CSV table of C-alpha atoms in Angstrom, one decimal:
chain,number,residue,atom,x,y,z
J,1422,LYS,CA,-7.2,-35.8,4.2
J,1423,ARG,CA,-5.7,-36.7,7.6
J,1424,ASN,CA,-8.4,-39.1,7.6
J,1425,GLU,CA,-9.2,-38.5,11.6
J,1426,LEU,CA,-12.2,-38.0,13.7
J,1427,TYR,CA,-12.2,-35.1,16.2
J,1428,PHE,CA,-14.3,-34.8,19.1
J,1429,ALA,CA,-15.7,-32.2,22.1
J,1430,SER,CA,-16.0,-33.9,25.1
J,1431,LEU,CA,-17.0,-32.6,28.6
J,1432,GLY,CA,-14.0,-33.3,30.3
J,1433,GLN,CA,-10.9,-35.2,28.1
J,1434,GLY,CA,-10.7,-32.0,25.8
J,1435,LEU,CA,-10.1,-32.8,22.4
J,1436,ILE,CA,-10.3,-36.6,21.7
J,1437,VAL,CA,-8.9,-37.4,18.0
J,1438,TYR,CA,-9.7,-40.8,16.5
J,1439,ASN,CA,-7.2,-42.2,13.8
J,1440,LYS,CA,-8.8,-44.4,10.9
J,1441,ASN,CA,-5.5,-44.9,9.4
J,1442,THR,CA,-4.0,-46.6,12.9
J,1443,GLU,CA,-7.2,-46.7,15.0
J,1444,GLN,CA,-5.2,-44.6,17.7
J,1445,VAL,CA,-6.8,-42.6,20.2
J,1446,TYR,CA,-5.5,-40.0,21.9
J,1447,ALA,CA,-6.7,-36.7,24.1
J,1448,ILE,CA,-5.2,-33.4,23.6
J,1449,SER,CA,-5.8,-31.5,26.8
J,1450,THR,CA,-5.2,-28.8,29.4
J,1451,LYS,CA,-1.8,-31.3,29.8
J,1452,ASN,CA,-1.1,-30.5,26.5
J,1453,GLY,CA,-1.7,-26.4,26.1
J,1454,LEU,CA,-5.7,-26.4,26.2
J,1455,LEU,CA,-7.5,-23.6,27.9
J,1456,SER,CA,-9.5,-26.5,29.7
J,1457,ASP,CA,-11.1,-30.0,29.0
J,1458,ILE,CA,-14.4,-29.0,28.9
J,1459,VAL,CA,-15.0,-28.3,25.2
J,1460,ASN,CA,-17.9,-26.8,23.7
J,1461,GLU,CA,-17.6,-26.6,19.8
J,1462,ILE,CA,-15.1,-27.9,17.3
J,1463,HIS,CA,-14.3,-25.7,14.1
J,1464,ILE,CA,-11.9,-27.5,11.2
J,1465,GLU,CA,-10.8,-24.7,9.0
J,1466,ASN,CA,-8.4,-26.9,7.2
J,1467,GLU,CA,-6.3,-30.3,7.2
J,1468,ASN,CA,-3.8,-28.5,9.5
J,1469,GLU,CA,-5.8,-26.4,11.8
J,1470,ILE,CA,-8.5,-27.2,14.2
J,1471,TRP,CA,-9.9,-24.6,16.6
J,1472,VAL,CA,-11.1,-25.5,19.5
J,1473,CYS,CA,-13.9,-23.8,21.8
J,1474,THR,CA,-13.9,-24.3,25.6
J,1475,ASN,CA,-15.1,-23.0,28.8
J,1476,THR,CA,-12.1,-21.3,28.9
J,1477,GLY,CA,-11.7,-19.2,26.3
J,1478,LEU,CA,-10.3,-20.4,22.5
J,1479,ASN,CA,-7.4,-22.6,21.5
J,1480,LYS,CA,-5.9,-23.4,17.9
J,1481,VAL,CA,-4.9,-26.9,17.0
J,1482,THR,CA,-2.2,-26.7,14.5
J,1483,PHE,CA,-0.6,-30.3,12.8
J,1484,THR,CA,3.0,-30.7,11.7
J,1485,LYS,CA,3.4,-33.4,9.0
J,1486,ASN,CA,5.7,-35.4,11.4
J,1487,GLY,CA,2.4,-36.0,13.5
J,1488,LYS,CA,3.1,-33.9,16.4
J,1489,TYR,CA,1.2,-30.4,17.3
J,1490,THR,CA,1.1,-26.7,19.0
J,1491,VAL,CA,-1.7,-25.8,20.8
J,1492,THR,CA,-2.0,-21.8,21.3
J,1493,GLY,CA,-4.5,-20.0,23.1
J,1494,LEU,CA,-6.6,-16.9,23.6
J,1495,LYS,CA,-8.8,-16.0,27.1
J,1496,SER,CA,-10.0,-13.3,29.1
J,1497,SER,CA,-7.1,-11.9,30.6
J,1498,ASN,CA,-6.1,-11.6,27.0
J,1499,GLY,CA,-8.9,-9.5,25.7
J,1500,LEU,CA,-12.0,-12.2,25.2
J,1501,LEU,CA,-15.1,-10.7,26.7
J,1502,ASN,CA,-15.8,-14.1,28.2
J,1503,ASP,CA,-13.6,-17.3,28.8
J,1504,GLY,CA,-16.7,-19.5,27.6
J,1505,VAL,CA,-16.8,-19.5,23.6
J,1506,THR,CA,-19.0,-21.4,22.5
J,1507,ASP,CA,-18.5,-21.2,18.1
J,1508,VAL,CA,-16.0,-19.7,16.0
J,1509,GLU,CA,-15.4,-18.9,12.2
J,1510,ILE,CA,-12.6,-17.5,10.4
J,1511,ILE,CA,-12.9,-15.3,7.9
J,1512,ASP,CA,-10.4,-13.3,5.7
J,1513,ASN,CA,-7.6,-13.7,8.4
J,1514,VAL,CA,-10.1,-12.7,11.0
J,1515,VAL,CA,-11.5,-14.9,13.7
J,1516,TRP,CA,-15.0,-14.5,15.0
J,1517,VAL,CA,-15.7,-15.5,18.1
J,1518,ALA,CA,-18.7,-16.0,20.2
J,1519,SER,CA,-19.1,-15.9,24.0
J,1520,LYS,CA,-21.7,-15.6,26.6
J,1521,LYS,CA,-21.5,-12.0,26.3
J,1522,GLY,CA,-20.9,-10.8,22.8
J,1523,LEU,CA,-19.2,-11.4,20.0
J,1524,VAL,CA,-15.6,-10.4,19.8
J,1525,THR,CA,-13.0,-10.1,16.7
J,1526,VAL,CA,-9.9,-11.2,16.7
J,1527,PRO,CA,-6.4,-11.2,14.3
J,1528,LYS,CA,-6.0,-14.8,13.4
J,1529,LYS,CA,-1.7,-13.9,13.5
J,1530,LEU,CA,-2.5,-13.6,17.4
J,1531,PHE,CA,-2.8,-17.3,17.6
J,1532,ASP,CA,0.9,-17.6,15.5
J,1533,ASN,CA,2.8,-16.8,18.4
J,1534,PRO,CA,1.9,-17.6,22.1
J,1535,LYS,CA,4.2,-15.1,23.6
J,1536,LYS,CA,2.6,-12.6,21.8
J,1537,ASN,CA,-1.0,-13.4,23.2
J,1538,ASN,CA,-1.3,-10.3,25.4
J,1539,ILE,CA,-2.6,-7.0,24.7
J,1540,ASP,CA,1.5,-5.7,25.1
J,1541,ALA,CA,2.1,-6.4,21.8
J,1542,PHE,CA,-0.6,-3.8,20.4
J,1543,LEU,CA,0.5,-1.0,22.5
J,1544,ARG,CA,1.4,1.8,20.9
J,1545,ILE,CA,1.1,5.9,21.0
J,1546,LYS,CA,-1.4,6.9,18.6
J,1547,GLN,CA,-1.3,11.0,18.8
J,1548,VAL,CA,0.9,13.2,20.4
J,1549,VAL,CA,-0.8,17.4,20.4
J,1550,VAL,CA,1.5,20.1,21.3
J,1551,ASN,CA,0.1,23.6,22.4
J,1552,ASP,CA,-3.8,21.6,20.6
J,1553,LYS,CA,-1.7,20.9,17.0
J,1554,GLU,CA,-0.9,17.4,16.3
J,1555,LYS,CA,2.7,16.6,16.2
J,1556,LYS,CA,5.2,13.4,15.1
J,1557,ALA,CA,6.9,11.6,17.6
J,1558,ALA,CA,10.5,12.3,16.1
J,1559,SER,CA,9.9,16.3,15.7
J,1560,LEU,CA,9.1,16.3,19.9
J,1561,THR,CA,12.9,16.3,20.1
J,1562,ASP,CA,12.7,19.8,19.3
J,1563,LEU,CA,10.5,22.0,20.5
J,1564,SER,CA,10.4,25.7,21.7
J,1565,TYR,CA,10.0,26.7,25.4
J,1566,ASP,CA,6.2,27.6,24.8
J,1567,GLU,CA,5.6,24.6,23.1
J,1568,ASN,CA,5.1,22.8,26.7
J,1569,ARG,CA,1.3,21.8,26.7
J,1570,ILE,CA,1.8,17.9,25.6
J,1571,GLU,CA,-1.1,15.8,25.0
J,1572,VAL,CA,0.0,12.0,24.8
J,1573,ASN,CA,-2.9,9.6,23.3
J,1574,PHE,CA,-2.3,6.0,23.1
J,1575,GLU,CA,-3.9,2.7,22.5
J,1576,THR,CA,-4.2,-1.1,22.4
J,1577,VAL,CA,-6.2,-3.0,20.3
J,1578,SER,CA,-8.4,-5.1,22.7
J,1579,PHE,CA,-10.9,-7.3,22.4
J,1580,LYS,CA,-13.0,-6.4,25.2
J,1581,ASN,CA,-14.0,-3.0,26.2
J,1582,GLU,CA,-11.1,-0.8,26.6
J,1583,GLY,CA,-12.4,1.1,29.9
J,1584,ASN,CA,-11.2,-2.1,31.2
J,1585,ILE,CA,-8.0,-1.7,30.1
J,1586,VAL,CA,-5.7,0.1,33.1
J,1587,TYR,CA,-2.5,2.0,32.1
J,1588,GLN,CA,0.2,3.2,33.9
J,1589,TYR,CA,2.9,5.9,32.7
J,1590,LYS,CA,5.9,8.2,34.0
J,1591,LEU,CA,7.5,11.5,32.6
J,1592,GLU,CA,11.2,10.4,33.3
J,1593,GLY,CA,12.7,13.8,34.2
J,1594,LEU,CA,9.8,15.5,36.3
J,1595,ASP,CA,8.9,12.6,38.0
J,1596,ASN,CA,9.8,9.3,38.4
J,1597,LYS,CA,6.9,7.9,39.7
J,1598,TRP,CA,4.2,5.8,37.7
J,1599,TYR,CA,0.7,6.6,37.7
J,1600,THR,CA,-2.4,4.8,36.9
J,1601,THR,CA,-5.4,5.5,34.6
J,1602,ARG,CA,-8.1,4.0,32.7
J,1603,ASN,CA,-7.9,6.7,30.2
J,1604,ARG,CA,-6.3,6.7,27.1
J,1605,LYS,CA,-4.7,10.7,27.1
J,1606,VAL,CA,-2.3,12.3,29.4
J,1607,VAL,CA,-2.0,15.8,29.6
J,1608,PHE,CA,0.9,18.1,30.8
J,1609,SER,CA,-0.1,21.3,30.3
J,1610,SER,CA,2.7,23.4,31.1
J,1611,LEU,CA,6.6,21.5,31.0
J,1612,PRO,CA,9.5,23.3,31.9
J,1613,SER,CA,12.2,23.4,29.7
J,1614,GLY,CA,14.4,20.3,29.7
J,1615,GLU,CA,15.0,16.6,28.6
J,1616,TYR,CA,12.2,14.3,29.4
J,1617,ALA,CA,11.0,10.4,28.5
J,1618,PHE,CA,7.1,9.5,28.6
J,1619,GLN,CA,6.9,5.6,29.4
J,1620,LEU,CA,4.0,3.4,29.2
J,1621,LYS,CA,2.7,0.3,29.9
J,1622,ILE,CA,-0.2,-1.5,30.8
J,1623,GLU,CA,-0.9,-2.7,34.7
J,1624,ASP,CA,-0.2,-6.3,35.5
J,1625,VAL,CA,0.6,-6.8,39.6
J,1626,LEU,CA,1.3,-10.2,38.4
J,1627,ILE,CA,3.6,-9.9,35.8
J,1628,GLN,CA,4.4,-6.5,36.2
J,1629,ASN,CA,8.1,-6.7,36.3
J,1630,ASN,CA,7.5,-8.7,32.1
J,1631,ARG,CA,5.5,-5.8,31.0
J,1632,LYS,CA,6.2,-4.0,28.1
J,1633,VAL,CA,7.4,-0.4,28.4
J,1634,ILE,CA,7.5,2.2,25.3
J,1635,GLU,CA,8.7,5.2,25.7
J,1636,LEU,CA,8.6,8.8,24.0
J,1637,PRO,CA,12.0,11.3,24.3
J,1638,ILE,CA,10.6,14.5,24.5
J,1639,TYR,CA,13.0,17.5,24.8
J,1640,ILE,CA,12.1,21.7,25.2
J,1641,LYS,CA,15.2,24.0,24.4
J,1642,ALA,CA,15.1,26.7,27.1
J,1643,PRO,CA,14.2,30.1,26.7
J,1644,PHE,CA,17.0,32.4,24.7
J,1645,TRP,CA,17.3,34.2,27.8
J,1646,LYS,CA,18.5,31.3,30.1
J,1647,ARG,CA,20.8,29.6,27.6
J,1648,THR,CA,24.2,29.3,27.9
J,1649,TRP,CA,25.3,32.1,25.3
J,1650,PHE,CA,22.8,34.6,26.2
J,1651,VAL,CA,24.2,34.1,30.0
J,1652,ILE,CA,27.6,34.6,28.5
J,1653,LEU,CA,26.9,37.7,26.1
J,1654,LEU,CA,25.1,39.2,29.3
J,1655,LEU,CA,28.1,38.8,31.2
J,1656,LEU,CA,30.6,40.3,28.7
J,1657,ALA,CA,28.2,43.0,28.1
J,1658,LEU,CA,27.7,43.7,32.2
J,1659,SER,CA,31.4,43.9,33.0
J,1660,GLY,CA,31.8,46.1,29.8
J,1661,ILE,CA,29.2,48.8,30.9
J,1662,THR,CA,31.0,48.4,34.7
J,1663,TYR,CA,34.6,49.1,32.6
J,1664,LEU,CA,33.1,51.9,31.0
J,1665,ILE,CA,31.6,53.5,34.4
J,1666,PHE,CA,34.6,52.7,36.3
J,1667,LYS,CA,36.8,54.1,33.8
J,1668,LEU,CA,34.4,57.3,33.5
J,1669,ARG,CA,34.4,58.1,37.1
J,1670,VAL,CA,38.7,57.3,37.3
J,1671,LEU,CA,39.3,59.9,34.3
J,1672,SER,CA,36.5,62.7,36.5
J,1673,TYR,CA,38.4,62.4,39.2
J,1674,ASN,CA,41.7,62.4,37.7
J,1675,LYS,CA,40.6,65.6,36.2
J,1676,ASN,CA,39.3,67.0,39.8
J,1677,ILE,CA,42.9,66.5,41.0
J,1678,THR,CA,44.5,68.1,38.2
J,1679,ARG,CA,42.3,71.2,38.4
J,1680,GLU,CA,42.6,71.1,42.4
J,1681,LEU,CA,46.6,70.5,41.5
J,1682,ILE,CA,46.3,73.5,39.1
J,1683,ARG,CA,44.2,76.3,40.9
J,1684,LEU,CA,46.8,75.6,44.2
J,1685,LEU,CA,50.2,76.4,41.5
J,1686,LEU,CA,48.4,79.4,40.3
J,1687,LYS,CA,47.9,80.7,43.9
J,1688,LYS,CA,50.8,80.0,44.9
J,1689,MET,CA,52.2,81.7,42.1
J,1690,LYS,CA,50.5,84.9,42.6
J,1691,LYS,CA,51.5,85.4,45.6
J,1692,ARG,CA,55.3,84.8,44.9
């Protein structure tokens, strides 16, 4: 419908020939293509063309004014391999054939270049408290004995998830970031207090810009450590101390009175 021819080149990127204007131009790395070595072209519709390169997969979207946008996905974003050999789109799912295997990618991942990373899919999958699954909202009202917390998380990756390195920390307990390839962190016996579990994906190149998700946790103190109980205990101790003191004073006063009466009677007998 655009009356154009498209050529996959080995060094010049995607070559476009417009039959109406008889103009030829190239869409290359200068324009956002991941590589100038193109292995395959897939024309999805009149406005969207998929370009398989040696450095990943690109989608070229043409607009009505003759301009275009280029978005892409490569191994650092989750592909098995940068050498993409073929592509097919079925029901908004992109099937990507690479030298290391076949992967599927949601097509919407190519809609916004800024979201073409695994951070966009990082999430807390499940929280288990004392071997029972809990909703994230209920973690701010835990009793003192609900202190064994297991956090399961994941990110949608289009390659082996074991290669993803996570970083986490529990603010309120320790401000140090810990690194793990596991998708589960267990805190076996947390003391009462207020915490914030933070999680992100490790990338030494863009670490400061990484998305961080946070899970608030609050464990109530046992009743014997709460303020109202301490106040009541102090009042009770004060009352007991006062009663003991009063009884001792009264007993002492009785002894003095008894002795005075005895001395008085003895003196009266002498008289």
